[in-house]
Tab-separated table of C-alpha atoms in Angstrom:
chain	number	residue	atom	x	y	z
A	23	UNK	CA	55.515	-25.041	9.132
A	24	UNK	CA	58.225	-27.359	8.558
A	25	UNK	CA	58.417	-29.476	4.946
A	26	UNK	CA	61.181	-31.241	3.025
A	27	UNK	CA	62.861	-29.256	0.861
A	28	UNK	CA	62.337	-31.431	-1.795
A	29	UNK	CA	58.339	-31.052	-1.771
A	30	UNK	CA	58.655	-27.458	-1.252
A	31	UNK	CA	60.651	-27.441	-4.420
A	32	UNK	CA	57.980	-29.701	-6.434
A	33	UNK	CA	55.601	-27.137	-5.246
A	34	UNK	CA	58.083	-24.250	-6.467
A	35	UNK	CA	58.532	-25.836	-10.101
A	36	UNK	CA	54.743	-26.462	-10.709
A	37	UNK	CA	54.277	-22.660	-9.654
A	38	UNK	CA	56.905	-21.466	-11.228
A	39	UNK	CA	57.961	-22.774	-13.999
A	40	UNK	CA	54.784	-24.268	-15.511
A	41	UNK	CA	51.660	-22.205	-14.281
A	42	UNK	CA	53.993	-18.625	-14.461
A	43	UNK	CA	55.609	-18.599	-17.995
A	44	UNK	CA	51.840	-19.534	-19.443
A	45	UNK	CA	50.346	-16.567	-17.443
A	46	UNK	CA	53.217	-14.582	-18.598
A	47	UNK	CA	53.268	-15.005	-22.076
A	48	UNK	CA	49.831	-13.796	-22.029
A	49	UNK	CA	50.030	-10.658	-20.166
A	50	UNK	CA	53.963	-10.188	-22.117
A	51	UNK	CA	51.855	-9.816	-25.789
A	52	UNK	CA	49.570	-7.234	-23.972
A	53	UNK	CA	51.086	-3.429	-26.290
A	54	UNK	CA	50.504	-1.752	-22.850
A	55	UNK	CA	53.275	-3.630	-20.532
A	56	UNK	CA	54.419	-0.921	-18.158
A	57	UNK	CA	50.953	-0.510	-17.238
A	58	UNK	CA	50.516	-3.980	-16.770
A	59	UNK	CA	54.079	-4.259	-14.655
A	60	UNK	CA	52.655	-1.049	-12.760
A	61	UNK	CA	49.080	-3.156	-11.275
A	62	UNK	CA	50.946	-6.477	-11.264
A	63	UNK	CA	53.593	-4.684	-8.636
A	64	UNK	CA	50.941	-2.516	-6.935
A	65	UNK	CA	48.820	-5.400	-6.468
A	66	UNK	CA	52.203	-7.564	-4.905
A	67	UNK	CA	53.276	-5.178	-2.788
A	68	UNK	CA	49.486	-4.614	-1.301
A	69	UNK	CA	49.332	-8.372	-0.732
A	70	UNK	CA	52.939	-9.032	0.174
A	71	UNK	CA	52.664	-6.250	2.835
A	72	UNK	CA	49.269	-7.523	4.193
A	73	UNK	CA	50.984	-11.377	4.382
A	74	UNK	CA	54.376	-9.578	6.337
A	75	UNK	CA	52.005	-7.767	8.366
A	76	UNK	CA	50.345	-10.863	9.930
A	77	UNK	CA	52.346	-13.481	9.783
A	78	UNK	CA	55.772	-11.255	11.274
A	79	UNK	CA	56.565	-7.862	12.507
A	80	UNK	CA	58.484	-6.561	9.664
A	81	UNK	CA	61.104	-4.949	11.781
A	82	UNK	CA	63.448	-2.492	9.716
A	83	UNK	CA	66.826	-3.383	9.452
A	84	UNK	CA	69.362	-2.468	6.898
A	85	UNK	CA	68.455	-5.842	4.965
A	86	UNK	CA	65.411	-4.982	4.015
A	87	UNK	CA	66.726	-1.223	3.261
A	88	UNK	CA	69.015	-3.648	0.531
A	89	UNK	CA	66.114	-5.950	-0.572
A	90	UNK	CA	64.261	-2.733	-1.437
A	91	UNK	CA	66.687	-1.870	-3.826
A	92	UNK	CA	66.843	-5.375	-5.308
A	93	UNK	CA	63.204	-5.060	-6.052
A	94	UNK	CA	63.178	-2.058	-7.734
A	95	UNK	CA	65.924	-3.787	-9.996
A	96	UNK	CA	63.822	-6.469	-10.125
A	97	UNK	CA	61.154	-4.208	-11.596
A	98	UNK	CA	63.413	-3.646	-14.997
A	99	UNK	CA	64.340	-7.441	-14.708
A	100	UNK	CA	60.809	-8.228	-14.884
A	101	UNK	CA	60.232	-5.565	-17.924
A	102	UNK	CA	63.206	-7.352	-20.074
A	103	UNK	CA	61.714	-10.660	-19.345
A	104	UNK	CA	58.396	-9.636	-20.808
A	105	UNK	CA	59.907	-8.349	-23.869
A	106	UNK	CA	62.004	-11.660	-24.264
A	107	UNK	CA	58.993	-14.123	-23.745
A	108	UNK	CA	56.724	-11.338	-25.983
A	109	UNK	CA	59.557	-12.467	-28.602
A	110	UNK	CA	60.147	-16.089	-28.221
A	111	UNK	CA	59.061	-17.965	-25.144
A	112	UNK	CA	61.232	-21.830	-26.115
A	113	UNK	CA	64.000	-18.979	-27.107
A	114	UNK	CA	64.177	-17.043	-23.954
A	115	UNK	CA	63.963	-20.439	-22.221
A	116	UNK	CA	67.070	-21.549	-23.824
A	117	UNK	CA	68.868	-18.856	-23.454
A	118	UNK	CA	68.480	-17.936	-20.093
A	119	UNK	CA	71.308	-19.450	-18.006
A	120	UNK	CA	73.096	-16.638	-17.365
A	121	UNK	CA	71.536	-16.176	-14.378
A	122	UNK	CA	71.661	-19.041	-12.878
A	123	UNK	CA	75.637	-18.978	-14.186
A	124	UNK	CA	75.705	-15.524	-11.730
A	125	UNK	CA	73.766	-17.094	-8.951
A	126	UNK	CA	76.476	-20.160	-8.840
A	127	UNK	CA	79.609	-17.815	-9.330
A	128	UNK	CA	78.490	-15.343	-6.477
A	129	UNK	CA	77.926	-18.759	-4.230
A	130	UNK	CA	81.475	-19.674	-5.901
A	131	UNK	CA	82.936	-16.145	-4.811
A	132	UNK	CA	81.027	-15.269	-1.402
A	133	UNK	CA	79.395	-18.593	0.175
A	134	UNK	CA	82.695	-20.705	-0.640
A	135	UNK	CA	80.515	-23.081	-2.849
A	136	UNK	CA	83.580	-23.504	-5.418
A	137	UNK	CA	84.419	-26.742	-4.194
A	138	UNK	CA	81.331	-28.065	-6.461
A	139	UNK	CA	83.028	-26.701	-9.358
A	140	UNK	CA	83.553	-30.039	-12.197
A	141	UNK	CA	84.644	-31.318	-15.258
A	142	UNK	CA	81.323	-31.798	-15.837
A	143	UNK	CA	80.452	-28.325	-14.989
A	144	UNK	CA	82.703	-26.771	-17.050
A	145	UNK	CA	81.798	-28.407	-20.187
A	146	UNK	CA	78.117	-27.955	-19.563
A	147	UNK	CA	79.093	-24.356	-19.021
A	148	UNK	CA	80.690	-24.621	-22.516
A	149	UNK	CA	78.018	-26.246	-24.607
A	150	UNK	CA	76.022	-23.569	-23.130
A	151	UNK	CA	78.630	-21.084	-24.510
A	152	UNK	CA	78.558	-23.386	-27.498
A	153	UNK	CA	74.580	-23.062	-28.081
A	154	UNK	CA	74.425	-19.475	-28.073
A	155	UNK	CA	77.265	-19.126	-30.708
A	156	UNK	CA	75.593	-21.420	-33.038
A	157	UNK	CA	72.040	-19.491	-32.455
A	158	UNK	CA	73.831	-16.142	-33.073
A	159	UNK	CA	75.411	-17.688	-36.472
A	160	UNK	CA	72.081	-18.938	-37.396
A	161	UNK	CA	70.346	-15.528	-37.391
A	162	UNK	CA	73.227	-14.457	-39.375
A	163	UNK	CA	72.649	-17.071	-41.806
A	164	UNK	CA	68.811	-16.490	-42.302
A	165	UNK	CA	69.026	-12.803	-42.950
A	166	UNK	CA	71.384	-13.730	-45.225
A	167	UNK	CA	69.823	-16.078	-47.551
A	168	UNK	CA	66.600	-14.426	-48.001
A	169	UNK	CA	68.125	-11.284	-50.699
A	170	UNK	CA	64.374	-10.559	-51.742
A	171	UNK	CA	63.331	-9.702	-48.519
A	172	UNK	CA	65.237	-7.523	-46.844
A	173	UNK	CA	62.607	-6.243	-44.707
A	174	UNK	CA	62.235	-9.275	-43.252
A	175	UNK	CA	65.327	-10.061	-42.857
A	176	UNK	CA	66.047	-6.735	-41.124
A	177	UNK	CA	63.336	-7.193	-39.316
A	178	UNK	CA	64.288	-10.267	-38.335
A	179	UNK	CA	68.312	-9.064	-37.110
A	180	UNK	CA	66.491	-6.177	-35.033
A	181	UNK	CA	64.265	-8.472	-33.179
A	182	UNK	CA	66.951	-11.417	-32.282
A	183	UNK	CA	69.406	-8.215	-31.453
A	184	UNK	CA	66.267	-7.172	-29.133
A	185	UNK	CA	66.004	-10.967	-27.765
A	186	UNK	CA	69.657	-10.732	-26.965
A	187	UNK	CA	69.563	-7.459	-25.309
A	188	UNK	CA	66.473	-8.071	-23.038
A	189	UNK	CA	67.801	-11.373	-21.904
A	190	UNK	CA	71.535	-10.166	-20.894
A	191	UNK	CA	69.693	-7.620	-18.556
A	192	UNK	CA	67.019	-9.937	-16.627
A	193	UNK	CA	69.628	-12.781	-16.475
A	194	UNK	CA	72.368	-10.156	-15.067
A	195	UNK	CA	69.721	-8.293	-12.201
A	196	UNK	CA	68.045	-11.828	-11.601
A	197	UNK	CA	71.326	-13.740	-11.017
A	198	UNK	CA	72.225	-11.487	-8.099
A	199	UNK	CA	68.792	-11.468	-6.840
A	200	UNK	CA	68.249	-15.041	-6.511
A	201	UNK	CA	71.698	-15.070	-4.838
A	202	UNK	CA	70.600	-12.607	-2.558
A	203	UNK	CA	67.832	-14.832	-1.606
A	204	UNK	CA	70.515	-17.260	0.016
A	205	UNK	CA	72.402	-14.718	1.476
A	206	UNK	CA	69.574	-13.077	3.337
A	207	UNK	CA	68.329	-16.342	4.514
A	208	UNK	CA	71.508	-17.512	6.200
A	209	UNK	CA	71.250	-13.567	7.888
A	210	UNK	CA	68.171	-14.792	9.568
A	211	UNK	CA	65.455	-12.255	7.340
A	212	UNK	CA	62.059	-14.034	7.354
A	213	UNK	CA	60.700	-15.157	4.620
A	214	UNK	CA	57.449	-12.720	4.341
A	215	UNK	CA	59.848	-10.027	5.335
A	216	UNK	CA	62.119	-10.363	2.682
A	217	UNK	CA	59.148	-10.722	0.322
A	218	UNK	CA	57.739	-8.077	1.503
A	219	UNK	CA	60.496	-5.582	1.379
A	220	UNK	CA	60.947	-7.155	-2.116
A	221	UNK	CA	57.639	-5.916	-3.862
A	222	UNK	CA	57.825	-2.655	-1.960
A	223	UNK	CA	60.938	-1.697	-4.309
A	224	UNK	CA	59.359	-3.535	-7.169
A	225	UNK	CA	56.813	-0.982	-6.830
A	226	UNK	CA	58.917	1.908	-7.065
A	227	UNK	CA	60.796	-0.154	-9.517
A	228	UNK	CA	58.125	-0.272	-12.187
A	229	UNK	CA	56.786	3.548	-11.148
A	230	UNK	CA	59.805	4.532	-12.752
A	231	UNK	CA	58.569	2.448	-15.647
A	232	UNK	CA	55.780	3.729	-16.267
A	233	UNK	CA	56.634	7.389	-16.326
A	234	UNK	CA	59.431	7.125	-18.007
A	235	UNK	CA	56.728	5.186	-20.810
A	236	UNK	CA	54.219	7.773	-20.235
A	237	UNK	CA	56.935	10.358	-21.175
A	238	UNK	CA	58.109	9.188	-24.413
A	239	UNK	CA	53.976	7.749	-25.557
A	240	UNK	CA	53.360	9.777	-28.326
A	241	UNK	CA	50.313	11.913	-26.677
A	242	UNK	CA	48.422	11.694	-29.628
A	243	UNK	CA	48.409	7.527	-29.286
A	244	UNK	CA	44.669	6.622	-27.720
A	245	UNK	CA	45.179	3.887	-25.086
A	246	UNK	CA	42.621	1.518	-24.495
A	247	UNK	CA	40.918	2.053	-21.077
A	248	UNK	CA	41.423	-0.555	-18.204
A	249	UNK	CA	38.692	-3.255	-18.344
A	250	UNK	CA	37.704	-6.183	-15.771
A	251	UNK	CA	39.348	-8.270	-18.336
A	252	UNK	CA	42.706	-7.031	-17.689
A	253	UNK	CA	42.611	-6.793	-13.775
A	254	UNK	CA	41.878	-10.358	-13.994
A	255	UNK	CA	44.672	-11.407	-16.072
A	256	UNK	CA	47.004	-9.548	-13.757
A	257	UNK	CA	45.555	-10.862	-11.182
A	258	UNK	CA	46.799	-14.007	-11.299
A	259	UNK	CA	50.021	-13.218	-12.104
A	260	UNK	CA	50.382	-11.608	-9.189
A	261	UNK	CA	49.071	-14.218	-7.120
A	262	UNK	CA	51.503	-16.975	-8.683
A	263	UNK	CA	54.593	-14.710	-8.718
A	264	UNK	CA	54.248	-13.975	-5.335
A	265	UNK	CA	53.257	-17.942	-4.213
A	266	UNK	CA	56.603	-18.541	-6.339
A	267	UNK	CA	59.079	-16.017	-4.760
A	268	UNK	CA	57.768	-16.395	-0.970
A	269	UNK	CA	58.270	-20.453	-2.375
A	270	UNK	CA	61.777	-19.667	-3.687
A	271	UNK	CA	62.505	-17.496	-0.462
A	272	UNK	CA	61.769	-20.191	1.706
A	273	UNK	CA	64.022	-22.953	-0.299
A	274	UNK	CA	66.505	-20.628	0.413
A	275	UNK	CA	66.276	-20.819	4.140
A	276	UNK	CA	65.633	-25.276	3.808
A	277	UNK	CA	68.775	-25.477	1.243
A	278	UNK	CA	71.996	-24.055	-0.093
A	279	UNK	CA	71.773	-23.507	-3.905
A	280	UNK	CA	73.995	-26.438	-4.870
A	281	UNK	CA	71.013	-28.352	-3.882
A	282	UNK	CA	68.695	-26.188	-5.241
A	283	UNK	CA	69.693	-24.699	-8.544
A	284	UNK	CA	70.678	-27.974	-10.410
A	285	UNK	CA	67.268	-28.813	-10.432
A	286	UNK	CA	65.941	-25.181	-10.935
A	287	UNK	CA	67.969	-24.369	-13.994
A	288	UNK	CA	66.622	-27.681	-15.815
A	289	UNK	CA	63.089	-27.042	-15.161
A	290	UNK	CA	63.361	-23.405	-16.369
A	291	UNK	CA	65.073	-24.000	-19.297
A	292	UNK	CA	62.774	-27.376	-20.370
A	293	UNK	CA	59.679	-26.778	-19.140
A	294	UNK	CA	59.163	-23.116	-20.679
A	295	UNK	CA	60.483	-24.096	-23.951
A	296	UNK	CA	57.988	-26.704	-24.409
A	297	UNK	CA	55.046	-24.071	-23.254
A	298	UNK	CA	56.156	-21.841	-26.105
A	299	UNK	CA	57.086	-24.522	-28.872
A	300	UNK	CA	53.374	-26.407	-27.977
A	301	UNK	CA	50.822	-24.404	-26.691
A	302	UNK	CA	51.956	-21.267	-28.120
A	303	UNK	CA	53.244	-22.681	-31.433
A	304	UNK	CA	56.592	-21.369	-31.805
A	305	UNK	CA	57.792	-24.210	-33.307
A	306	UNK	CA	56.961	-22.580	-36.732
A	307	UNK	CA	60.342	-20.108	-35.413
A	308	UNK	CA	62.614	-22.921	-35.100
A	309	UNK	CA	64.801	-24.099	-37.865
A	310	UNK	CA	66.781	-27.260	-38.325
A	311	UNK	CA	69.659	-25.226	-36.956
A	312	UNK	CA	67.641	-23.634	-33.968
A	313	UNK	CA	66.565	-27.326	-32.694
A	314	UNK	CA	70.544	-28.330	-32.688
A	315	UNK	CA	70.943	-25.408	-30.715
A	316	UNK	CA	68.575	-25.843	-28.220
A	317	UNK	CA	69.882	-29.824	-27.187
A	318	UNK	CA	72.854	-28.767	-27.244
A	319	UNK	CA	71.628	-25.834	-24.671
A	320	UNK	CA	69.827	-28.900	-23.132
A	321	UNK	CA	72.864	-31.530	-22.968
A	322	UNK	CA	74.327	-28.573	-21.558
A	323	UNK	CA	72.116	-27.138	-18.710
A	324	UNK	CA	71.796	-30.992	-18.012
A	325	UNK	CA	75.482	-31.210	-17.340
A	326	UNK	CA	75.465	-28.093	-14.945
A	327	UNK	CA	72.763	-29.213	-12.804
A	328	UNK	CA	73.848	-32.748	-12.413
A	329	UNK	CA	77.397	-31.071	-11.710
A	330	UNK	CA	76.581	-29.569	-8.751
């Protein structure tokens, strides 16, 4: 089936960056997440197999040996992101360039892409820079000013240190995977193939998970059984994670990521934020300070994409 680029990637964004981060944020709050990532991944490889199956012939080549691997990063990726968005949703949107900052670099570095590089792009890149700095200093200033309540203020430290730590590793395993997307593409893997291969390692990925979860659960912790209720929320995660990486897959075989990731980056940063500042009402997390932060991460990301 052949489309314009540009409607597959209308398509893409209303999958994936409006319908995914609500479903998300939802199943991210669930205390039980590596169970959770376990069926969501179980469930994605079942169907992404089943799609491969029919559509293609899934021959095995070494590229799918290396998407494999991907996945299974993609598994932990996917893990950090929950914790982020179980956090702060508009936050994690924010602050989550650095992937897309990988993504261009390895185009930069391996696709010969650097003759994009701008002006513009390198002071968007260093508002972005700018944003984060100011955020950091702003935690630092609230745990300071509250002296009567240092448990909230420690509390508070610990979880932006956690926000910051879960964030660094999605962005960094995400950035090369979304690059790889590209790559594999212009090596002529199909797009249900690569998919395929994809949720196969995320499988394995987020077995790993689980165990290692299951090993360090204090045994005497009672966890609720599974319930109807839950398979359904996971469900459709899985159904609109996989619509948006076999979308993203095939964007990646219409267009290089100059074209692409301009646009991307905007809507992943914007449209997020506004999820968790509205409908999740997070704006009761955001000080003055915060908001300057965040259009200044805006003005920023804005000047990357358009600096393509």
């Amino acid at each position: 089936m052949s489309l314009p680029w540009q409607v597959v990637l209308v398509i893409y964004l209303l999958v994936a960056r409006i319908i995914v981060p609500v479903f998300n944020k939802r199943i991210a709050s669930d205390p039980y997440k590596p169970r959770n990532l376990l069926m969501q991944y179980f469930l994605a490889a079942i169907l992404a197999i089943s799609v491969a199956g029919f559509f293609g012939d899934f021959k095995i080549r070494w590229e799918l040996g290396a998407v494999v691997l991907i996945g299974v990063f993609n598994a932990f990726a996917c893990y950090a992101y929950w914790q982020a968005i179980d956090i702060s949703l508009s936050k994690t949107s924010l602050f989550t360039q650095g992937d897309d900052l990988i993504t261009l670099g390895l185009g930069f570095l391996i696709l010969g892409e650097a003759k994009f590089l701008t002006l513009g792009l390198g002071i968007g890149i260093l508002l972005c820079f700018g944003a984060v700095m100011l955020f950091a200093y702003n935690k630092w200033r609230l745990a300071k000013e509250d002296h009567n309540n240092k448990v909230t203020n420690r509390d508070y430290k610990k979880k932006s240190l956690h926000l910051s730590v879960w964030i660094a590793i999605y962005s960094i395993i995400w950035g090369g995977a979304v690059f790889s997307m590209r790559y594999f593409a212009l090596r002529g893997v199909p797009v249900f193939d690569y998919v395929g291969a994809w949720y196969i390692g995320a499988f394995f990925g987020a077995q790993i998970i689980y165990w290692v979860s299951e090993f360090r659960r204090d045994k005497k912790e009672k966890v609720p059984s599974y319930t109807a209720a839950n398979f359904k929320v996971v469900a459709r995660v899985v159904v609109c994670i996989y619509a948006s990486i076999v979308l993203n897959v095939w964007l990646r075989n219409l267009a290089p990521i100059a074209k692409i990731q301009p646009i991307d980056q905007v809507a992943e940063m914007i449209f997020p934020m506004v999820i968790g500042l509205y409908v999740f009402k997070e704006i009761k997390q955001v000080d003055w300070l915060s908001g300057v932060a965040m259009l200044i991460g805006i003005v920023g990301g804005l000047l990357i994409a358009f600096s393509y």
